[in-house]
Amino acid sequence: MSIPCYHCGLPVQHAGSFTAKVADENHEFCCFGCQTVCETIHNAGLQSFYLKTPEGEHLAPPPSLSAELASYDLDEVQSDYVDKLDDIRSIHLLVEGIHCAACVWLIEHSLAKQQGVVSAEVNLTSKRLRLKWDNRLTTLSTLLQALGRIGYAAVPFDPDTAEGALARRHRSLLYRMAFAGFAMMNMLWISIALYSGADQGEFKNWFHWISFLIATPTLLYAGYPFLRNALLGLRRRYLTMDLPIAIGAVTTYGYSTYVTITASALGHVYFDTVVNFLFVILVGRYLEAISKREALSATSRLLELQPKLATVMIDGLAKVVPIRAVKIGDLVLVKPGEKIPVDGVLTDGQSAVDESMLTGESLPVVKKNSDQVVAGSINGEGAFTVKVQQVLRNTALAKIVSLMEDAQASKAPIQCTADKIVPWFVVVTLTLAAATFIYWYQFDFEKALLAATSVLIITCPCAFGMATPMSVAVATGVAAHHGILIKQGAALEYLSKVTHFVFDKTGTLTEGKLRVVTVESFSVLSEDRLLMLAGAVEQHSQHGIAKAILAESAARDLTLSPITDFSSSAGQGVQASLNQQHVLLGTQSWLAELGFVFTDIVLNRIDSLEHQGISCVFMATEGQIVGLIGVADQLRPDAVSMINDLQQQGIAITVLSGDKQAVVGAITAELGDIQRQAEVLPKDKADVVRALQNQGVIVAMVGDGVNDAPALIQADVGIALASGTDVSIESADIVLSHNELRKVTEARRLASRTLSTIRQNIVLSISYNIIMVPLAMMGLVNPLIAAITMPISSLLVIGNAARIKRLFKG
């Protein structure tokens, strides 16, 4: 793992980095990017420094180094890793050494005490830390040094770093496991000899010394992680879950060593027990690591979609460069079969592109000049050139991954409760082990030793600590793969308890593709003249009705005149002046408030159209209503089945719309027995949600994430439908990137399954301890059996969490 820079905390690269002496100690700094000479020399007390070549050689710095150093900026270095270069910054760090819930508690509580830390959230399953701090009060390097003081090393997370760290961790586990396994096989022959009667003969001490020689390097090498973490915890006055294992191993080893050295005729040696349970625990941890990786396969697949290299066109020549070297505005060549490395717009060529990961569309989409493409999608048989618009953390793919990372780092309320229990596990374990030893000591010292060791080994909060984060990690990973982007783990828990769904009508339950179905004049104006005036007034508006009117105007080849004095009233209408004529276009209620009179003929026509599901907007000029334009929308194909599915689960449904009651009733007639609230302005939707909450119901709001933002925020769970590239809707807790309503019911089922799995996992982990700890205290479980059963509980939790993936296979 790269050494963190002493100043900024980012990984030190060999090329261009340097070693400096600060306060009589040598420290590593990264490629000049972390400080200026003034700050270093005058504030950090820099005494001497040496450049480091790619080969690792140290060279004296050139005289011009001061100017070169001063030209770099810490923000420029951190920009590739932190979310935003603001005063409040956050970063995802990969932390080495995390293996149990006690580690999570230790890191979070230690960092929380540091000045300037806003939040520190550790994900046990991915061994990652999401750190948020106030850059005005502290620096990243200070926080990483604080992390190092409690025994953990961290570097900024990226998929390559994570994969490399994971491979090293697995390799280290394999080596230690293999060493312990080899020692165990050799100890087996000695144990057979001793149990067969050699413990009574002249070779007894000889066998004991051989066991000692085998067990000693096994404890020091295979048991090193347990010993190291236990000592680091004690040094920092924290009790880690490696402490009971270390105490059990060292105590048993120490007693056996005493018997061997003194050649006692009364005592027995238990070197085989030490070696055996170390081997079994290492096997368990390795199996846990493999199981976690498999359970989180959906998350890994998303991370793997981002290509590491890109082919950039420079002066007409293609050059392959790392993706981090690509800049906005570069031209990137995408060859047949390659993954697109950036977000951008096609400038040359065309091809069919597979965007199923983002949009859910199974068929490839043909892309040609001026079309948008997104990173992670797969090119077909053609080749094309893309002008880069977004790279790395700003691409749509990166935003999806970021949402998933945030969700996995967040904690559901049920996990917060579990976290309060974990710190007491070690204290309870040591207390129970001590009580067991004291009780059995009055009968048999060796029995007391083995029983206490079994209690130390068998009591572990790992399964309990993983019960929630493992389930949330699996759920968010598989959900993201199917277009359900969950921002917070808490959203899953709340969604599973929702009793009332509120839907926005336009653009959510309906397709949101309004079209003009009728243009009717109540004056001397022709239909085309009426539509031209409406199009001119609406040309600066982004409302769905405006888009429908402009589309119809374009279809009739109408020329729109320029306008002045444009103004808009949200959810009511627009007005503007053109050719000395003031024109208003809006709802019946708005124009009535302004004093315009609707005749009986007009009112009868309005009633007829609205009962057909046609919404009417009216044009007024020169003091009278001169015509109407009817627009219509239709339900999404999956709206009826989705509503029926929710109602079968006993969930109440409310539809909100700004349309008239007759229009809402006509369009949603197929949805059956639901509550409908018409003529609700965007600003009033949050009040409707709040009124439902005041009745004691848990409310989920489903909208488009724009006009519905206040209601999405007010709801217990906000769900937004979005296109495949628009995944950063701030107001929503869950974003449905495939823009399909059936994902609402899938998200609800996923939430229920996840919460059920969390509860099952908690029951599994607690039941394990309730059953096994008393057996160990009674002396019915030896250390080897304890070592076997301890990882089994964790494997059961991981396996049960992995079952969540089956939800999308049915």
PDB file of C-alpha atoms in Angstrom, residues 423-591:
ATOM      1  CA  PRO A 423     -18.656  -1.870  22.493  1.00  0.00           C
ATOM      2  CA  TRP A 424     -19.909  -3.893  25.474  1.00  0.00           C
ATOM      3  CA  PHE A 425     -19.264  -7.219  23.781  1.00  0.00           C
ATOM      4  CA  VAL A 426     -15.565  -7.308  24.642  1.00  0.00           C
ATOM      5  CA  VAL A 427     -16.187  -6.301  28.250  1.00  0.00           C
ATOM      6  CA  VAL A 428     -18.890  -8.956  28.593  1.00  0.00           C
ATOM      7  CA  THR A 429     -16.637 -11.551  26.909  1.00  0.00           C
ATOM      8  CA  LEU A 430     -13.719 -10.902  29.271  1.00  0.00           C
ATOM      9  CA  THR A 431     -16.047 -10.900  32.277  1.00  0.00           C
ATOM     10  CA  LEU A 432     -17.629 -14.226  31.315  1.00  0.00           C
ATOM     11  CA  ALA A 433     -14.222 -15.760  30.588  1.00  0.00           C
ATOM     12  CA  ALA A 434     -12.907 -14.604  33.974  1.00  0.00           C
ATOM     13  CA  ALA A 435     -15.982 -15.965  35.756  1.00  0.00           C
ATOM     14  CA  THR A 436     -15.587 -19.297  33.942  1.00  0.00           C
ATOM     15  CA  PHE A 437     -11.916 -19.549  34.902  1.00  0.00           C
ATOM     16  CA  ILE A 438     -12.606 -18.691  38.562  1.00  0.00           C
ATOM     17  CA  TYR A 439     -15.375 -21.281  38.788  1.00  0.00           C
ATOM     18  CA  TRP A 440     -13.457 -24.167  37.197  1.00  0.00           C
ATOM     19  CA  TYR A 441     -10.144 -23.273  38.862  1.00  0.00           C
ATOM     20  CA  GLN A 442     -11.361 -24.685  42.172  1.00  0.00           C
ATOM     21  CA  PHE A 443     -11.758 -28.089  40.476  1.00  0.00           C
ATOM     22  CA  ASP A 444      -9.080 -28.279  37.773  1.00  0.00           C
ATOM     23  CA  PHE A 445      -6.683 -25.608  36.523  1.00  0.00           C
ATOM     24  CA  GLU A 446      -6.407 -27.045  33.018  1.00  0.00           C
ATOM     25  CA  LYS A 447     -10.173 -27.413  32.753  1.00  0.00           C
ATOM     26  CA  ALA A 448     -10.497 -23.776  33.848  1.00  0.00           C
ATOM     27  CA  LEU A 449      -7.915 -22.678  31.281  1.00  0.00           C
ATOM     28  CA  LEU A 450      -9.553 -24.481  28.343  1.00  0.00           C
ATOM     29  CA  ALA A 451     -13.093 -23.463  29.313  1.00  0.00           C
ATOM     30  CA  ALA A 452     -12.102 -19.798  29.670  1.00  0.00           C
ATOM     31  CA  THR A 453     -10.232 -19.935  26.343  1.00  0.00           C
ATOM     32  CA  SER A 454     -13.317 -21.392  24.666  1.00  0.00           C
ATOM     33  CA  VAL A 455     -15.435 -18.529  26.012  1.00  0.00           C
ATOM     34  CA  LEU A 456     -12.888 -15.998  24.738  1.00  0.00           C
ATOM     35  CA  ILE A 457     -12.920 -17.498  21.267  1.00  0.00           C
ATOM     36  CA  ILE A 458     -16.582 -18.357  20.884  1.00  0.00           C
ATOM     37  CA  THR A 459     -18.013 -14.973  21.913  1.00  0.00           C
ATOM     38  CA  CYS A 460     -17.751 -12.690  18.915  1.00  0.00           C
ATOM     39  CA  PRO A 461     -19.890  -9.742  17.741  1.00  0.00           C
ATOM     40  CA  CYS A 462     -18.755 -10.107  14.125  1.00  0.00           C
ATOM     41  CA  ALA A 463     -21.991 -11.736  13.001  1.00  0.00           C
ATOM     42  CA  PHE A 464     -24.026  -9.231  15.028  1.00  0.00           C
ATOM     43  CA  GLY A 465     -22.031  -6.326  13.634  1.00  0.00           C
ATOM     44  CA  MET A 466     -22.472  -7.522  10.042  1.00  0.00           C
ATOM     45  CA  ALA A 467     -26.204  -8.249  10.362  1.00  0.00           C
ATOM     46  CA  THR A 468     -27.275  -4.825   9.079  1.00  0.00           C
ATOM     47  CA  PRO A 469     -24.409  -3.467   6.923  1.00  0.00           C
ATOM     48  CA  MET A 470     -24.050  -6.726   5.002  1.00  0.00           C
ATOM     49  CA  SER A 471     -27.756  -6.780   4.150  1.00  0.00           C
ATOM     50  CA  VAL A 472     -27.773  -3.083   3.186  1.00  0.00           C
ATOM     51  CA  ALA A 473     -24.646  -3.508   1.050  1.00  0.00           C
ATOM     52  CA  VAL A 474     -26.115  -6.454  -0.864  1.00  0.00           C
ATOM     53  CA  ALA A 475     -29.484  -4.714  -1.272  1.00  0.00           C
ATOM     54  CA  THR A 476     -28.059  -1.401  -2.534  1.00  0.00           C
ATOM     55  CA  GLY A 477     -25.653  -3.160  -4.887  1.00  0.00           C
ATOM     56  CA  VAL A 478     -28.238  -5.396  -6.527  1.00  0.00           C
ATOM     57  CA  ALA A 479     -30.776  -2.538  -6.565  1.00  0.00           C
ATOM     58  CA  ALA A 480     -28.365  -0.232  -8.408  1.00  0.00           C
ATOM     59  CA  HIS A 481     -27.784  -2.969 -10.966  1.00  0.00           C
ATOM     60  CA  HIS A 482     -31.539  -2.967 -11.638  1.00  0.00           C
ATOM     61  CA  GLY A 483     -31.989   0.800 -11.791  1.00  0.00           C
ATOM     62  CA  ILE A 484     -33.024   1.445  -8.166  1.00  0.00           C
ATOM     63  CA  LEU A 485     -30.528   3.903  -6.688  1.00  0.00           C
ATOM     64  CA  ILE A 486     -30.803   4.069  -2.897  1.00  0.00           C
ATOM     65  CA  LYS A 487     -29.099   7.066  -1.303  1.00  0.00           C
ATOM     66  CA  GLN A 488     -29.433   6.139   2.371  1.00  0.00           C
ATOM     67  CA  GLY A 489     -29.669   2.782   4.107  1.00  0.00           C
ATOM     68  CA  ALA A 490     -32.334   4.320   6.351  1.00  0.00           C
ATOM     69  CA  ALA A 491     -34.588   4.703   3.289  1.00  0.00           C
ATOM     70  CA  LEU A 492     -34.863   0.913   3.046  1.00  0.00           C
ATOM     71  CA  GLU A 493     -36.086   0.641   6.621  1.00  0.00           C
ATOM     72  CA  TYR A 494     -38.627   3.456   6.238  1.00  0.00           C
ATOM     73  CA  LEU A 495     -39.842   2.205   2.845  1.00  0.00           C
ATOM     74  CA  SER A 496     -40.570  -1.221   4.311  1.00  0.00           C
ATOM     75  CA  LYS A 497     -42.892   0.476   6.845  1.00  0.00           C
ATOM     76  CA  VAL A 498     -44.700   2.819   4.423  1.00  0.00           C
ATOM     77  CA  THR A 499     -48.497   2.637   4.674  1.00  0.00           C
ATOM     78  CA  HIS A 500     -49.454   5.395   2.222  1.00  0.00           C
ATOM     79  CA  PHE A 501     -48.045   6.191  -1.241  1.00  0.00           C
ATOM     80  CA  VAL A 502     -48.610   9.634  -2.760  1.00  0.00           C
ATOM     81  CA  PHE A 503     -48.085   9.961  -6.524  1.00  0.00           C
ATOM     82  CA  ASP A 504     -47.760  13.033  -8.660  1.00  0.00           C
ATOM     83  CA  LYS A 505     -49.905  12.514 -11.766  1.00  0.00           C
ATOM     84  CA  THR A 506     -48.208  14.311 -14.641  1.00  0.00           C
ATOM     85  CA  GLY A 507     -44.918  12.725 -15.627  1.00  0.00           C
ATOM     86  CA  THR A 508     -45.097  10.115 -12.883  1.00  0.00           C
ATOM     87  CA  LEU A 509     -48.268   8.073 -13.275  1.00  0.00           C
ATOM     88  CA  THR A 510     -48.661   9.428 -16.809  1.00  0.00           C
ATOM     89  CA  GLU A 511     -46.046   9.412 -19.540  1.00  0.00           C
ATOM     90  CA  GLY A 512     -45.564  13.156 -19.193  1.00  0.00           C
ATOM     91  CA  LYS A 513     -45.734  13.545 -22.973  1.00  0.00           C
ATOM     92  CA  LEU A 514     -48.540  16.059 -23.319  1.00  0.00           C
ATOM     93  CA  ARG A 515     -49.856  16.584 -26.844  1.00  0.00           C
ATOM     94  CA  VAL A 516     -52.269  19.093 -28.283  1.00  0.00           C
ATOM     95  CA  VAL A 517     -55.526  17.329 -29.212  1.00  0.00           C
ATOM     96  CA  THR A 518     -57.782  20.316 -29.946  1.00  0.00           C
ATOM     97  CA  VAL A 519     -57.517  24.045 -30.708  1.00  0.00           C
ATOM     98  CA  GLU A 520     -60.792  25.960 -30.516  1.00  0.00           C
ATOM     99  CA  SER A 521     -61.408  29.650 -31.169  1.00  0.00           C
ATOM    100  CA  PHE A 522     -64.174  31.690 -29.536  1.00  0.00           C
ATOM    101  CA  SER A 523     -63.437  34.753 -31.661  1.00  0.00           C
ATOM    102  CA  VAL A 524     -62.451  35.833 -35.177  1.00  0.00           C
ATOM    103  CA  LEU A 525     -58.980  34.303 -34.680  1.00  0.00           C
ATOM    104  CA  SER A 526     -58.261  31.212 -36.759  1.00  0.00           C
ATOM    105  CA  GLU A 527     -56.974  28.058 -35.073  1.00  0.00           C
ATOM    106  CA  ASP A 528     -53.491  28.576 -36.560  1.00  0.00           C
ATOM    107  CA  ARG A 529     -53.389  32.211 -35.444  1.00  0.00           C
ATOM    108  CA  LEU A 530     -54.504  31.170 -31.957  1.00  0.00           C
ATOM    109  CA  LEU A 531     -51.828  28.468 -31.817  1.00  0.00           C
ATOM    110  CA  MET A 532     -49.161  30.862 -33.143  1.00  0.00           C
ATOM    111  CA  LEU A 533     -49.962  33.386 -30.399  1.00  0.00           C
ATOM    112  CA  ALA A 534     -49.876  30.645 -27.764  1.00  0.00           C
ATOM    113  CA  GLY A 535     -46.551  29.318 -29.080  1.00  0.00           C
ATOM    114  CA  ALA A 536     -45.027  32.790 -29.039  1.00  0.00           C
ATOM    115  CA  VAL A 537     -46.071  33.390 -25.423  1.00  0.00           C
ATOM    116  CA  GLU A 538     -44.858  29.928 -24.322  1.00  0.00           C
ATOM    117  CA  GLN A 539     -41.491  29.963 -26.136  1.00  0.00           C
ATOM    118  CA  HIS A 540     -39.599  30.942 -22.960  1.00  0.00           C
ATOM    119  CA  SER A 541     -41.382  28.425 -20.711  1.00  0.00           C
ATOM    120  CA  GLN A 542     -40.175  24.914 -19.788  1.00  0.00           C
ATOM    121  CA  HIS A 543     -43.556  23.587 -18.628  1.00  0.00           C
ATOM    122  CA  GLY A 544     -44.910  20.392 -20.184  1.00  0.00           C
ATOM    123  CA  ILE A 545     -47.890  22.239 -21.675  1.00  0.00           C
ATOM    124  CA  ALA A 546     -45.514  24.761 -23.246  1.00  0.00           C
ATOM    125  CA  LYS A 547     -43.526  21.970 -24.860  1.00  0.00           C
ATOM    126  CA  ALA A 548     -46.717  20.419 -26.260  1.00  0.00           C
ATOM    127  CA  ILE A 549     -47.869  23.753 -27.746  1.00  0.00           C
ATOM    128  CA  LEU A 550     -44.430  24.460 -29.239  1.00  0.00           C
ATOM    129  CA  ALA A 551     -44.310  20.958 -30.734  1.00  0.00           C
ATOM    130  CA  GLU A 552     -47.708  21.434 -32.360  1.00  0.00           C
ATOM    131  CA  SER A 553     -46.660  24.867 -33.649  1.00  0.00           C
ATOM    132  CA  ALA A 554     -43.560  23.346 -35.211  1.00  0.00           C
ATOM    133  CA  ALA A 555     -45.615  20.540 -36.730  1.00  0.00           C
ATOM    134  CA  ARG A 556     -47.837  23.160 -38.450  1.00  0.00           C
ATOM    135  CA  ASP A 557     -44.791  25.205 -39.582  1.00  0.00           C
ATOM    136  CA  LEU A 558     -45.982  28.286 -37.715  1.00  0.00           C
ATOM    137  CA  THR A 559     -43.596  31.238 -37.348  1.00  0.00           C
ATOM    138  CA  LEU A 560     -43.393  32.560 -33.784  1.00  0.00           C
ATOM    139  CA  SER A 561     -43.052  36.297 -33.241  1.00  0.00           C
ATOM    140  CA  PRO A 562     -40.655  37.752 -30.667  1.00  0.00           C
ATOM    141  CA  ILE A 563     -42.194  38.742 -27.325  1.00  0.00           C
ATOM    142  CA  THR A 564     -41.522  41.200 -24.519  1.00  0.00           C
ATOM    143  CA  ASP A 565     -42.575  41.545 -20.872  1.00  0.00           C
ATOM    144  CA  PHE A 566     -42.749  37.781 -20.344  1.00  0.00           C
ATOM    145  CA  SER A 567     -43.808  36.604 -16.886  1.00  0.00           C
ATOM    146  CA  SER A 568     -44.893  33.288 -15.417  1.00  0.00           C
ATOM    147  CA  SER A 569     -47.104  32.243 -12.489  1.00  0.00           C
ATOM    148  CA  ALA A 570     -46.124  28.764 -11.299  1.00  0.00           C
ATOM    149  CA  GLY A 571     -48.820  26.214 -12.030  1.00  0.00           C
ATOM    150  CA  GLN A 572     -51.217  28.887 -13.319  1.00  0.00           C
ATOM    151  CA  GLY A 573     -50.102  30.481 -16.568  1.00  0.00           C
ATOM    152  CA  VAL A 574     -47.895  32.879 -18.547  1.00  0.00           C
ATOM    153  CA  GLN A 575     -48.307  36.266 -20.168  1.00  0.00           C
ATOM    154  CA  ALA A 576     -46.342  38.410 -22.617  1.00  0.00           C
ATOM    155  CA  SER A 577     -46.639  41.184 -25.168  1.00  0.00           C
ATOM    156  CA  LEU A 578     -46.148  40.877 -28.927  1.00  0.00           C
ATOM    157  CA  ASN A 579     -46.903  43.379 -31.673  1.00  0.00           C
ATOM    158  CA  GLN A 580     -48.447  45.810 -29.164  1.00  0.00           C
ATOM    159  CA  GLN A 581     -50.860  43.081 -28.025  1.00  0.00           C
ATOM    160  CA  HIS A 582     -50.883  41.669 -24.463  1.00  0.00           C
ATOM    161  CA  VAL A 583     -51.679  37.933 -24.392  1.00  0.00           C
ATOM    162  CA  LEU A 584     -52.396  35.695 -21.396  1.00  0.00           C
ATOM    163  CA  LEU A 585     -52.438  31.901 -21.502  1.00  0.00           C
ATOM    164  CA  GLY A 586     -53.373  29.876 -18.427  1.00  0.00           C
ATOM    165  CA  THR A 587     -55.895  28.009 -16.304  1.00  0.00           C
ATOM    166  CA  GLN A 588     -59.539  28.836 -15.907  1.00  0.00           C
ATOM    167  CA  SER A 589     -59.182  29.709 -12.216  1.00  0.00           C
ATOM    168  CA  TRP A 590     -56.205  32.017 -12.830  1.00  0.00           C
ATOM    169  CA  LEU A 591     -57.920  33.967 -15.587  1.00  0.00           C
TER     170      LEU A 591
END
